[in-house]
Coordinates of C-alpha atoms in Angstrom, one line a residue:
M1 CA 19.2 -11.8 -14.7
K2 CA 20.5 -8.3 -14.7
F3 CA 17.4 -6.8 -12.9
S4 CA 16.3 -9.4 -10.9
P5 CA 15.7 -8.7 -7.2
F6 CA 17.1 -12.1 -6.4
P7 CA 21.0 -12.4 -6.2
M8 CA 22.3 -14.3 -9.1
A9 CA 25.8 -14.9 -10.4
V10 CA 28.0 -16.9 -13.2
L11 CA 31.3 -18.5 -12.1
D12 CA 33.8 -20.3 -14.2
R13 CA 35.2 -23.5 -13.5
D14 CA 37.7 -22.0 -11.1
G15 CA 35.1 -20.3 -8.9
H16 CA 35.6 -16.7 -10.1
F17 CA 32.8 -14.5 -10.7
I18 CA 32.5 -13.5 -14.4
E19 CA 28.7 -12.0 -14.1
V20 CA 26.8 -10.7 -11.3
N21 CA 23.4 -8.8 -11.3
E22 CA 22.2 -6.2 -9.3
G23 CA 20.7 -8.3 -6.7
T24 CA 24.2 -9.8 -5.7
I25 CA 25.8 -6.4 -5.7
H26 CA 23.1 -5.1 -3.4
L27 CA 23.4 -8.4 -1.0
L28 CA 27.1 -8.2 -0.8
G29 CA 27.8 -4.3 -0.7
Y30 CA 30.4 -4.6 -3.4
K31 CA 30.6 -2.7 -6.7
R32 CA 30.2 -4.6 -9.8
E33 CA 33.9 -4.2 -10.9
D34 CA 35.2 -5.3 -7.4
L35 CA 33.5 -8.6 -7.9
L36 CA 34.4 -9.6 -11.3
G37 CA 37.1 -11.9 -11.4
K38 CA 37.0 -12.3 -7.6
S39 CA 36.9 -15.9 -6.1
F40 CA 33.9 -16.8 -4.6
P41 CA 35.3 -19.4 -2.2
Q42 CA 37.2 -16.3 -0.7
L43 CA 34.1 -14.6 0.3
L44 CA 33.0 -17.6 2.3
E45 CA 33.6 -18.0 6.3
A46 CA 36.3 -20.3 6.5
V47 CA 34.1 -23.0 8.3
N48 CA 32.2 -23.5 5.3
R49 CA 34.8 -23.1 2.7
Q50 CA 35.6 -26.8 2.1
H51 CA 32.2 -28.0 2.4
T52 CA 30.8 -25.6 -0.3
L53 CA 34.0 -26.3 -2.7
E54 CA 33.0 -29.8 -2.5
R55 CA 29.4 -29.1 -3.7
F56 CA 30.8 -26.7 -6.5
E57 CA 32.7 -29.7 -7.7
K58 CA 29.5 -31.7 -7.9
T59 CA 28.1 -28.9 -9.7
L60 CA 30.9 -29.2 -12.3
H61 CA 30.1 -32.5 -12.8
G62 CA 26.6 -31.7 -13.8
M63 CA 24.6 -32.0 -10.7
M64 CA 22.5 -29.1 -9.2
Q65 CA 23.5 -28.3 -5.5
Q66 CA 21.8 -26.6 -2.7
T67 CA 23.4 -25.4 0.4
P68 CA 23.4 -22.9 3.2
V69 CA 26.4 -20.7 3.4
T70 CA 28.0 -17.9 5.3
V71 CA 29.2 -15.3 3.1
M72 CA 31.2 -12.0 4.5
H73 CA 29.4 -8.9 3.4
K74 CA 32.1 -5.9 2.3
S75 CA 31.6 -4.4 5.5
G76 CA 32.6 -7.2 7.5
F77 CA 29.5 -8.7 8.9
P78 CA 28.3 -12.5 8.1
L79 CA 25.2 -13.3 5.7
E80 CA 23.3 -16.3 6.0
I81 CA 22.6 -17.3 2.3
Q82 CA 20.6 -20.5 0.9
I83 CA 22.8 -21.3 -2.5
V84 CA 21.5 -23.2 -5.3
S85 CA 24.2 -24.0 -7.8
A86 CA 23.2 -25.3 -11.5
P87 CA 25.8 -26.3 -14.1
M88 CA 26.2 -23.7 -16.8
M89 CA 26.5 -25.8 -20.1
E90 CA 28.1 -24.9 -23.6
N91 CA 28.4 -27.2 -26.3
G92 CA 27.6 -30.2 -24.3
R93 CA 30.4 -29.2 -21.8
V94 CA 30.1 -27.7 -18.4
T95 CA 31.9 -24.3 -18.4
G96 CA 31.0 -22.9 -15.1
A97 CA 28.0 -22.6 -12.7
L98 CA 25.0 -20.5 -12.3
L99 CA 24.3 -19.5 -8.4
F100 CA 21.2 -18.4 -7.1
G101 CA 21.0 -16.9 -3.8
Q102 CA 18.3 -16.2 -1.1
D103 CA 19.1 -14.3 2.3
L104 CA 17.8 -16.4 4.9
S105 CA 18.0 -13.6 7.4
D106 CA 16.0 -11.6 5.0
R107 CA 13.3 -14.3 4.6
K108 CA 13.0 -14.7 8.6
R109 CA 12.4 -11.1 8.9
N110 CA 9.7 -11.3 6.1
T111 CA 8.0 -14.2 7.8
E112 CA 7.9 -12.2 11.0
R113 CA 6.5 -9.2 9.1
I114 CA 3.7 -11.5 7.5
R115 CA 2.9 -12.6 11.0
Y116 CA 2.5 -9.1 12.2
M117 CA 0.2 -8.3 9.3
A118 CA -2.1 -11.2 10.6
Y119 CA -2.6 -9.2 13.8
Y120 CA -2.5 -5.6 12.7
D121 CA -4.3 -3.6 10.0
D122 CA -2.2 -3.0 7.2
M123 CA -3.4 0.4 6.4
T124 CA -4.0 2.4 10.0
G125 CA -1.4 0.2 12.1
L126 CA -4.5 -0.4 14.7
P127 CA -5.0 -4.1 15.8
N128 CA -7.2 -6.2 13.6
R129 CA -10.2 -7.9 14.4
R130 CA -8.3 -11.2 15.3
M131 CA -6.0 -9.5 17.8
F132 CA -9.2 -7.5 19.1
M133 CA -11.0 -10.5 19.9
T134 CA -8.3 -12.3 21.8
H135 CA -7.7 -9.2 23.7
L136 CA -11.5 -8.8 24.4
N137 CA -11.6 -12.3 25.7
E138 CA -8.6 -12.1 28.1
T139 CA -10.1 -8.8 29.3
L140 CA -13.4 -10.2 30.1
E141 CA -11.8 -13.2 31.9
R142 CA -9.8 -10.7 34.1
S143 CA -12.8 -8.5 34.6
A144 CA -14.9 -11.6 35.8
H145 CA -12.1 -12.5 38.4
N146 CA -11.7 -8.7 39.5
N147 CA -15.4 -7.8 39.3
Q148 CA -14.6 -5.0 37.0
L149 CA -17.0 -3.4 34.5
I150 CA -15.8 -3.1 31.0
G151 CA -17.3 -1.2 28.0
L152 CA -17.2 -2.2 24.6
L153 CA -17.8 0.2 21.4
Y154 CA -18.6 -0.6 17.9
L155 CA -18.3 2.6 15.8
D156 CA -19.2 3.3 12.2
V157 CA -18.3 6.3 10.1
D158 CA -21.4 7.7 8.8
R159 CA -22.0 7.6 5.0
F160 CA -18.2 6.6 4.5
K161 CA -19.2 4.6 1.2
L162 CA -20.6 8.1 -0.2
V163 CA -17.3 9.4 0.7
N164 CA -15.3 6.7 -1.2
D165 CA -17.6 7.3 -4.2
S166 CA -17.3 10.8 -4.5
F167 CA -13.6 11.6 -3.9
G168 CA -12.0 7.9 -4.4
R169 CA -10.5 5.2 -2.4
E170 CA -7.2 7.1 -1.6
F171 CA -9.1 10.1 -0.3
G172 CA -11.2 7.6 1.8
D173 CA -8.1 5.7 3.0
M174 CA -6.5 8.9 4.2
L175 CA -9.7 9.7 6.2
L176 CA -9.7 6.6 7.7
M177 CA -6.2 6.8 9.0
Q178 CA -7.0 10.4 10.5
V179 CA -10.0 8.9 12.2
A180 CA -7.9 6.2 13.8
E181 CA -5.2 8.6 15.0
R182 CA -8.1 10.6 16.5
L183 CA -9.8 7.5 18.2
T184 CA -6.0 6.6 19.9
R185 CA -5.9 10.0 21.4
V186 CA -8.3 9.2 24.4
M187 CA -7.1 5.6 25.0
S188 CA -5.2 4.8 28.1
E189 CA -2.6 2.0 28.2
Q190 CA -5.2 -0.5 29.4
D191 CA -7.8 0.2 26.4
M192 CA -7.6 -0.6 23.0
V193 CA -8.9 0.5 19.4
A194 CA -9.0 -1.6 16.6
R195 CA -9.9 -1.6 12.7
M196 CA -12.6 -4.2 12.5
E197 CA -13.2 -4.0 8.6
G198 CA -13.8 -1.1 6.1
D199 CA -14.9 2.1 8.1
E200 CA -16.0 0.2 11.3
F201 CA -13.7 0.5 14.6
A202 CA -14.0 -1.4 18.0
V203 CA -13.1 0.5 21.2
L204 CA -12.7 -1.3 24.3
F205 CA -12.3 0.5 27.6
A206 CA -10.8 -1.9 30.2
N207 CA -12.3 -0.3 33.2
V208 CA -15.3 1.9 33.6
D209 CA -17.3 2.8 37.0
S210 CA -20.6 2.8 35.5
D211 CA -23.0 2.8 32.3
K212 CA -22.8 6.6 32.7
D213 CA -19.2 6.6 32.7
V214 CA -19.0 4.5 29.4
M215 CA -21.5 6.8 27.8
N216 CA -19.2 9.8 29.0
K217 CA -16.4 8.2 27.3
T218 CA -18.3 7.4 24.3
R219 CA -19.4 11.4 24.0
S220 CA -15.7 12.2 24.4
L221 CA -15.0 10.2 21.0
L222 CA -17.7 11.7 19.1
D223 CA -16.4 15.2 20.2
T224 CA -13.1 14.1 19.2
L225 CA -14.5 13.6 15.6
E226 CA -16.1 17.0 15.5
E227 CA -13.1 19.0 14.7
P228 CA -13.1 19.0 11.0
F229 CA -10.3 16.8 9.2
E230 CA -7.9 18.4 6.7
L231 CA -7.5 16.3 3.2
Q232 CA -5.7 17.7 0.4
G233 CA -5.7 21.0 1.8
F234 CA -9.6 21.2 2.5
P235 CA -11.7 20.9 5.7
F236 CA -13.7 17.9 5.7
H237 CA -16.4 17.0 8.5
V238 CA -17.3 13.6 9.4
T239 CA -19.8 12.2 11.9
A240 CA -19.8 8.6 13.4
S241 CA -22.6 6.1 15.0
I242 CA -21.4 4.2 18.0
G243 CA -22.9 1.2 19.5
V244 CA -22.2 0.6 23.3
V245 CA -22.5 -2.3 25.6
T246 CA -21.0 -3.4 29.0
N247 CA -20.3 -6.8 30.3
R248 CA -23.0 -6.2 33.0
I249 CA -25.2 -8.5 30.9
E250 CA -23.1 -10.7 28.9
N251 CA -19.3 -12.1 29.2
D252 CA -19.0 -13.8 26.0
P253 CA -16.8 -11.7 23.5
S254 CA -18.8 -12.8 20.5
M255 CA -22.3 -12.1 22.2
L256 CA -21.1 -9.0 23.5
M257 CA -19.7 -7.9 19.9
K258 CA -23.3 -9.0 18.4
K259 CA -24.9 -6.7 21.0
A260 CA -22.8 -3.8 20.5
D261 CA -23.5 -4.2 16.7
M262 CA -27.2 -4.2 17.3
A263 CA -26.8 -1.0 19.2
L264 CA -25.0 0.6 16.3
G265 CA -28.0 -0.6 14.2
K266 CA -30.4 1.3 16.4
V267 CA -28.2 4.4 16.3
K268 CA -28.4 4.3 12.5
E269 CA -32.1 3.9 12.5
N270 CA -32.4 6.6 14.9
G271 CA -30.4 9.3 12.4
R272 CA -26.9 8.5 13.2
N273 CA -24.3 10.6 14.7
D274 CA -24.8 9.5 18.2
G275 CA -24.0 6.6 20.7
M276 CA -26.6 4.4 22.3
L277 CA -26.2 2.0 25.1
Y278 CA -27.5 -1.7 24.5
C279 CA -30.9 -2.4 26.0
E280 CA -32.0 -6.2 26.7
E281 CA -35.4 -5.1 25.7
W282 CA -34.0 -5.2 22.0
D283 CA -32.8 -8.6 22.5
N284 CA -34.8 -10.8 19.9
S285 CA -31.7 -12.2 18.4
S286 CA -32.1 -15.6 20.2
L287 CA -35.7 -15.9 18.4
E288 CA -34.2 -14.8 15.0
R289 CA -31.3 -17.2 15.3
L290 CA -33.7 -20.1 16.0
T291 CA -35.9 -19.0 13.2
L292 CA -33.0 -18.6 10.9
Q293 CA -31.8 -22.2 12.0
H294 CA -35.0 -23.8 11.3
E295 CA -35.4 -22.1 7.9
L296 CA -31.8 -23.2 7.1
R297 CA -32.6 -26.9 7.7
Q298 CA -35.8 -26.5 5.5
G299 CA -33.6 -24.8 2.9
L300 CA -31.4 -27.7 2.7
Q301 CA -34.3 -30.1 2.3
R302 CA -36.2 -27.6 -0.4
N303 CA -33.0 -27.3 -2.5
E304 CA -33.1 -23.4 -2.1
F305 CA -29.3 -23.2 -2.0
L306 CA -27.3 -22.5 -5.2
L307 CA -23.8 -22.0 -6.4
H308 CA -22.2 -19.3 -8.0
Y309 CA -18.7 -19.5 -9.7
Q310 CA -15.8 -17.1 -9.7
P311 CA -13.4 -17.5 -12.6
Q312 CA -9.6 -17.8 -11.7
Y313 CA -7.2 -16.5 -14.4
H314 CA -3.8 -17.2 -15.5
L315 CA -2.0 -13.9 -15.2
N316 CA 0.2 -14.0 -18.1
T317 CA -2.2 -15.5 -20.5
G318 CA -5.2 -14.4 -19.3
E319 CA -6.9 -17.8 -19.7
I320 CA -9.5 -19.4 -17.4
V321 CA -7.5 -21.9 -15.3
G322 CA -10.1 -22.8 -12.5
L323 CA -13.2 -21.8 -10.8
E324 CA -14.0 -21.3 -7.2
A325 CA -17.6 -22.6 -6.1
L326 CA -19.3 -20.1 -3.8
V327 CA -22.9 -21.1 -2.3
R328 CA -25.8 -18.6 -2.2
W329 CA -29.2 -19.2 -0.4
Q330 CA -32.3 -18.2 -2.7
H331 CA -34.8 -17.9 0.2
P332 CA -38.5 -17.9 -0.8
E333 CA -39.4 -14.7 1.3
R334 CA -36.1 -13.1 2.5
G335 CA -34.8 -13.1 -1.1
M336 CA -31.0 -13.7 -1.6
V337 CA -29.4 -14.3 2.1
P338 CA -26.0 -12.9 2.4
P339 CA -23.5 -15.7 2.9
G340 CA -22.5 -13.7 6.1
H341 CA -25.6 -14.4 7.5
F342 CA -26.0 -18.0 7.2
I343 CA -22.7 -19.3 7.3
P344 CA -21.9 -18.5 10.9
L345 CA -25.1 -20.2 11.9
A346 CA -24.5 -23.0 9.8
E347 CA -21.3 -23.7 11.4
E348 CA -22.7 -22.8 14.9
S349 CA -25.4 -25.5 14.2
G350 CA -23.4 -28.1 12.8
M351 CA -25.4 -27.9 9.5
I352 CA -22.3 -26.8 7.7
V353 CA -21.3 -30.4 7.4
Q354 CA -24.5 -31.3 5.5
L355 CA -24.3 -27.9 3.3
G356 CA -20.5 -28.3 2.6
E357 CA -21.4 -31.9 1.4
W358 CA -23.9 -30.5 -1.1
V359 CA -21.8 -28.0 -2.3
L360 CA -19.0 -30.6 -3.0
E361 CA -21.3 -32.7 -4.8
E362 CA -22.9 -29.9 -6.9
A363 CA -19.8 -28.5 -7.8
C364 CA -18.3 -31.7 -9.0
R365 CA -21.4 -32.5 -10.7
Q366 CA -21.8 -29.3 -12.6
N367 CA -18.1 -29.2 -13.8
K368 CA -18.7 -32.8 -15.2
A369 CA -21.4 -31.6 -17.1
W370 CA -19.6 -28.8 -18.6
Q371 CA -17.0 -31.1 -19.4
D372 CA -19.6 -33.5 -20.9
A373 CA -20.9 -30.5 -23.0
G374 CA -17.4 -30.3 -24.7
L375 CA -16.3 -27.0 -22.9
K376 CA -12.8 -26.3 -21.4
A377 CA -12.0 -28.7 -18.4
V378 CA -10.8 -26.7 -15.5
P379 CA -10.4 -27.6 -12.0
V380 CA -13.5 -26.2 -9.6
S381 CA -12.3 -25.2 -6.1
V382 CA -14.6 -26.0 -3.0
N383 CA -13.7 -24.4 0.5
L384 CA -13.7 -27.1 3.3
S385 CA -15.2 -25.8 6.8
I386 CA -13.2 -27.0 9.8
R387 CA -16.0 -29.3 10.8
Q388 CA -15.6 -31.1 7.6
F389 CA -12.0 -31.4 7.7
M390 CA -12.4 -32.8 11.2
Q391 CA -14.7 -35.5 10.2
Q392 CA -13.2 -39.0 10.2
N393 CA -14.9 -40.0 7.1
L394 CA -13.8 -37.0 4.7
I395 CA -11.8 -39.0 2.7
E396 CA -14.6 -41.8 1.7
K397 CA -17.1 -38.8 1.1
V398 CA -14.8 -37.2 -1.4
S399 CA -14.1 -40.4 -3.1
S400 CA -17.7 -41.4 -3.0
I401 CA -18.8 -37.9 -4.6
L402 CA -16.1 -38.3 -7.4
R403 CA -17.2 -41.7 -8.3
E404 CA -20.9 -40.7 -8.2
T405 CA -20.4 -37.4 -10.4
G406 CA -18.0 -39.4 -12.6
L407 CA -15.6 -36.3 -12.3
S408 CA -11.7 -36.9 -12.5
P409 CA -9.9 -36.0 -9.3
Q410 CA -7.4 -33.7 -11.2
Y411 CA -10.5 -31.5 -11.7
L412 CA -11.1 -30.9 -8.1
E413 CA -9.6 -28.6 -5.8
L414 CA -10.1 -28.3 -1.8
E415 CA -9.3 -25.2 0.0
I416 CA -8.6 -25.2 3.6
T417 CA -7.8 -22.5 6.0
E418 CA -4.5 -22.1 7.8
T419 CA -6.1 -23.0 11.4
M420 CA -7.0 -26.3 9.9
T421 CA -3.0 -27.1 9.8
M422 CA -2.1 -26.2 13.4
D423 CA -2.6 -29.9 14.2
V424 CA 0.2 -30.8 11.8
H425 CA 0.5 -34.5 12.2
R426 CA -3.4 -34.9 11.7
A427 CA -3.6 -32.6 8.9
T428 CA -0.8 -34.2 7.2
Q429 CA -2.2 -37.7 7.2
C430 CA -5.5 -36.2 6.0
L431 CA -4.0 -34.0 3.1
L432 CA -1.9 -37.1 2.1
E433 CA -4.9 -39.3 1.7
L434 CA -6.6 -36.7 -0.2
T435 CA -3.8 -36.1 -2.5
K436 CA -3.6 -39.9 -3.2
L437 CA -6.9 -39.5 -4.5
G438 CA -5.6 -37.2 -7.2
V439 CA -7.3 -34.1 -5.6
G440 CA -5.6 -30.9 -5.6
I441 CA -5.0 -29.0 -2.1
S442 CA -4.8 -25.1 -1.6
I443 CA -4.4 -22.8 1.7
D444 CA -7.0 -20.2 1.3
D445 CA -6.6 -16.9 3.1
F446 CA -3.1 -17.3 3.2
G447 CA -1.6 -14.7 5.6
T448 CA -4.4 -14.1 8.2
G449 CA -3.8 -17.3 10.2
Y450 CA -1.1 -19.4 11.8
S451 CA 0.7 -21.3 8.9
S452 CA 4.6 -21.4 9.2
F453 CA 6.5 -21.8 6.1
N454 CA 8.8 -24.2 8.2
Y455 CA 6.3 -27.1 8.2
L456 CA 4.0 -25.9 4.9
K457 CA 7.0 -27.5 3.0
N458 CA 6.2 -30.6 4.5
L459 CA 2.3 -30.5 3.7
P460 CA 1.2 -32.0 0.4
I461 CA -0.1 -28.7 -0.6
G462 CA 0.0 -27.2 -4.1
K463 CA -1.3 -23.6 -4.1
L464 CA -1.5 -20.6 -1.7
K465 CA -4.3 -18.0 -2.1
I466 CA -3.1 -14.5 -1.0
D467 CA -6.1 -13.1 1.2
R468 CA -7.5 -9.9 -0.3
S469 CA -6.5 -7.8 2.7
F470 CA -3.0 -8.1 1.5
V471 CA -3.8 -7.4 -2.1
R472 CA -6.2 -4.6 -1.3
D473 CA -3.6 -1.7 -0.9
I474 CA -0.5 -2.9 -2.5
Q475 CA -0.3 -0.1 -4.9
H476 CA -0.6 2.7 -1.8
D477 CA 1.3 0.9 0.7
P478 CA 4.8 -0.4 0.3
G479 CA 4.7 -2.5 3.3
N480 CA 1.8 -4.2 2.2
A481 CA 3.5 -4.3 -1.2
S482 CA 6.5 -6.1 0.3
I483 CA 4.6 -8.6 2.1
V484 CA 2.9 -9.9 -1.2
A485 CA 6.2 -10.0 -2.9
A486 CA 7.5 -12.0 -0.1
I487 CA 4.6 -14.6 -0.1
I488 CA 5.1 -15.1 -3.8
A489 CA 8.9 -15.3 -3.6
M490 CA 8.7 -17.9 -0.6
A491 CA 5.8 -19.9 -2.2
H492 CA 7.9 -20.4 -5.4
N493 CA 10.9 -21.5 -3.3
L494 CA 8.7 -24.1 -1.9
N495 CA 7.6 -24.9 -5.1
L496 CA 4.0 -23.7 -4.6
Q497 CA 1.4 -21.9 -7.0
V498 CA 0.2 -18.8 -5.8
I499 CA -3.2 -17.2 -6.5
A500 CA -4.3 -13.7 -5.5
E501 CA -7.9 -12.9 -4.2
G502 CA -9.7 -9.9 -4.6
V503 CA -7.9 -8.3 -7.5
E504 CA -9.7 -5.3 -8.4
T505 CA -7.5 -2.8 -10.3
E506 CA -5.5 -2.8 -13.3
E507 CA -2.6 -1.5 -11.0
Q508 CA -2.9 -4.6 -8.7
M509 CA -2.9 -6.9 -11.5
Q510 CA 0.3 -5.4 -13.0
F511 CA 2.1 -5.7 -9.6
L512 CA 1.2 -9.1 -9.4
K513 CA 2.4 -9.7 -13.0
K514 CA 5.7 -8.0 -12.2
H515 CA 6.4 -10.2 -9.1
M516 CA 5.4 -13.4 -11.1
C517 CA 2.3 -14.4 -9.3
D518 CA 0.7 -17.1 -11.0
E519 CA -2.9 -16.6 -11.0
M520 CA -5.6 -14.2 -9.7
Q521 CA -9.3 -14.0 -9.3
G522 CA -11.3 -10.7 -8.3
Y523 CA -13.8 -8.3 -9.7
F524 CA -11.2 -6.9 -12.2
W525 CA -12.1 -9.9 -14.5
S526 CA -15.1 -11.4 -13.1
P527 CA -17.3 -11.5 -9.9
P528 CA -18.8 -14.5 -8.8
V529 CA -21.6 -15.3 -11.6
P530 CA -24.4 -18.0 -11.9
N531 CA -23.6 -21.2 -13.4
Y532 CA -25.3 -20.6 -16.5
Q533 CA -23.1 -17.8 -17.4
I534 CA -20.0 -20.0 -16.9
A535 CA -20.5 -21.9 -20.2
G536 CA -19.9 -18.8 -22.2
L537 CA -16.6 -18.2 -20.6
L538 CA -15.3 -21.6 -20.9
R539 CA -16.2 -21.9 -24.5

């Protein structure tokens, strides 16, 4: 109790403090000796006092109580606190009460911070992909009305992986932060630079005069990076490759990004350290998409897909408590196609529904087979696409698959994204029907979407999965660490289990343990593995 970060106190039957922890001392601003023996009701705002005393009296009769109160800080300002009071028993008799407090104002600030982190990169402070794409879409709409030319740049730090492998992740992170600072130097108020992922950045010039003008700006960016960076006292030179495109040939934000990425690929093919403007003659992407879409349909018919499973572990015991099913495509000519290449195409074409049903059925079938073989029974998690979630017959599909495979519903967990919960009424009805089947529900990639704790508490959800982008830098970024701790604490207050994704280091695991995260998955204990390797892990 003493060193818990959450305020805790013990009261006698008269409401006087007989023990307080560091959390209470820090929250109220008093010294420990000032609080001991002091009457708790005297600290309350007058309008709360009688109501709180009535609740306290119920606690003394053996009933746990929960109520919001306004407590006066030693400095004189009011604090909004959620108080939970539980009877303290000795020899079968109530001798006082245990108080647990939560600063509601602090929770509000943390919630806002979580929302902030959904739109900004946690390390560089730049806008992230989500915010950049929103801004790009708005800029394109304005440019169409005003007949303006905009320039989009996609930048990649050359051979950054070699930097990370040679000098370490911390060195690489410092380099990216300095690159981000250099890029912002040449931005006007209308322009934007964002960190998209890893060592990739996007730049939007909101108003350029011509193709020549945007290429001049691109060369200025490259010149900005030529000056050596100073890292740990040593000068360090880096170069970058930049793909460039304008809205002269395309006005769709996603397609514009694809064309900028294609131009970036051409720069890399030609030796890197340069910028190149997209050329329409390169555009065989439509044919490639049609070809891959046809092969995707054939792949479903020819059973070319398979599942890998990533184990999920209990943080305290180290035992496997679940498995996440992840789809892979073993193409007869292309080899193992990365999910990032075919999942977006499957979503775009609508084949994600058929693929998702196959994943669900195969995961349930395989899990039942493991159980029939006498292996440890654990739930298998399956991601639902938004198209699947919006289908009217989803409940019937899940019920039918469970019935046909013979898997007990308690061993299936469906993962949904925060975006799917935006229509709260529909999401609530659908999730209630699924939980009636006995299926578990979890929110995947929590913190990157639109969820609000205000209505999460009303949804029939059992678990939150903290997105790997929050876990990645918890040992280096105090702000990011606070976000993870806040998510865990608030989730537990809502009686939700918490699992952290993307755990890759001992330090990350120890941090999560310290803050009482329930479960984890990630390369630190196991990457996704083929189904034949799972049997050995479950024995």
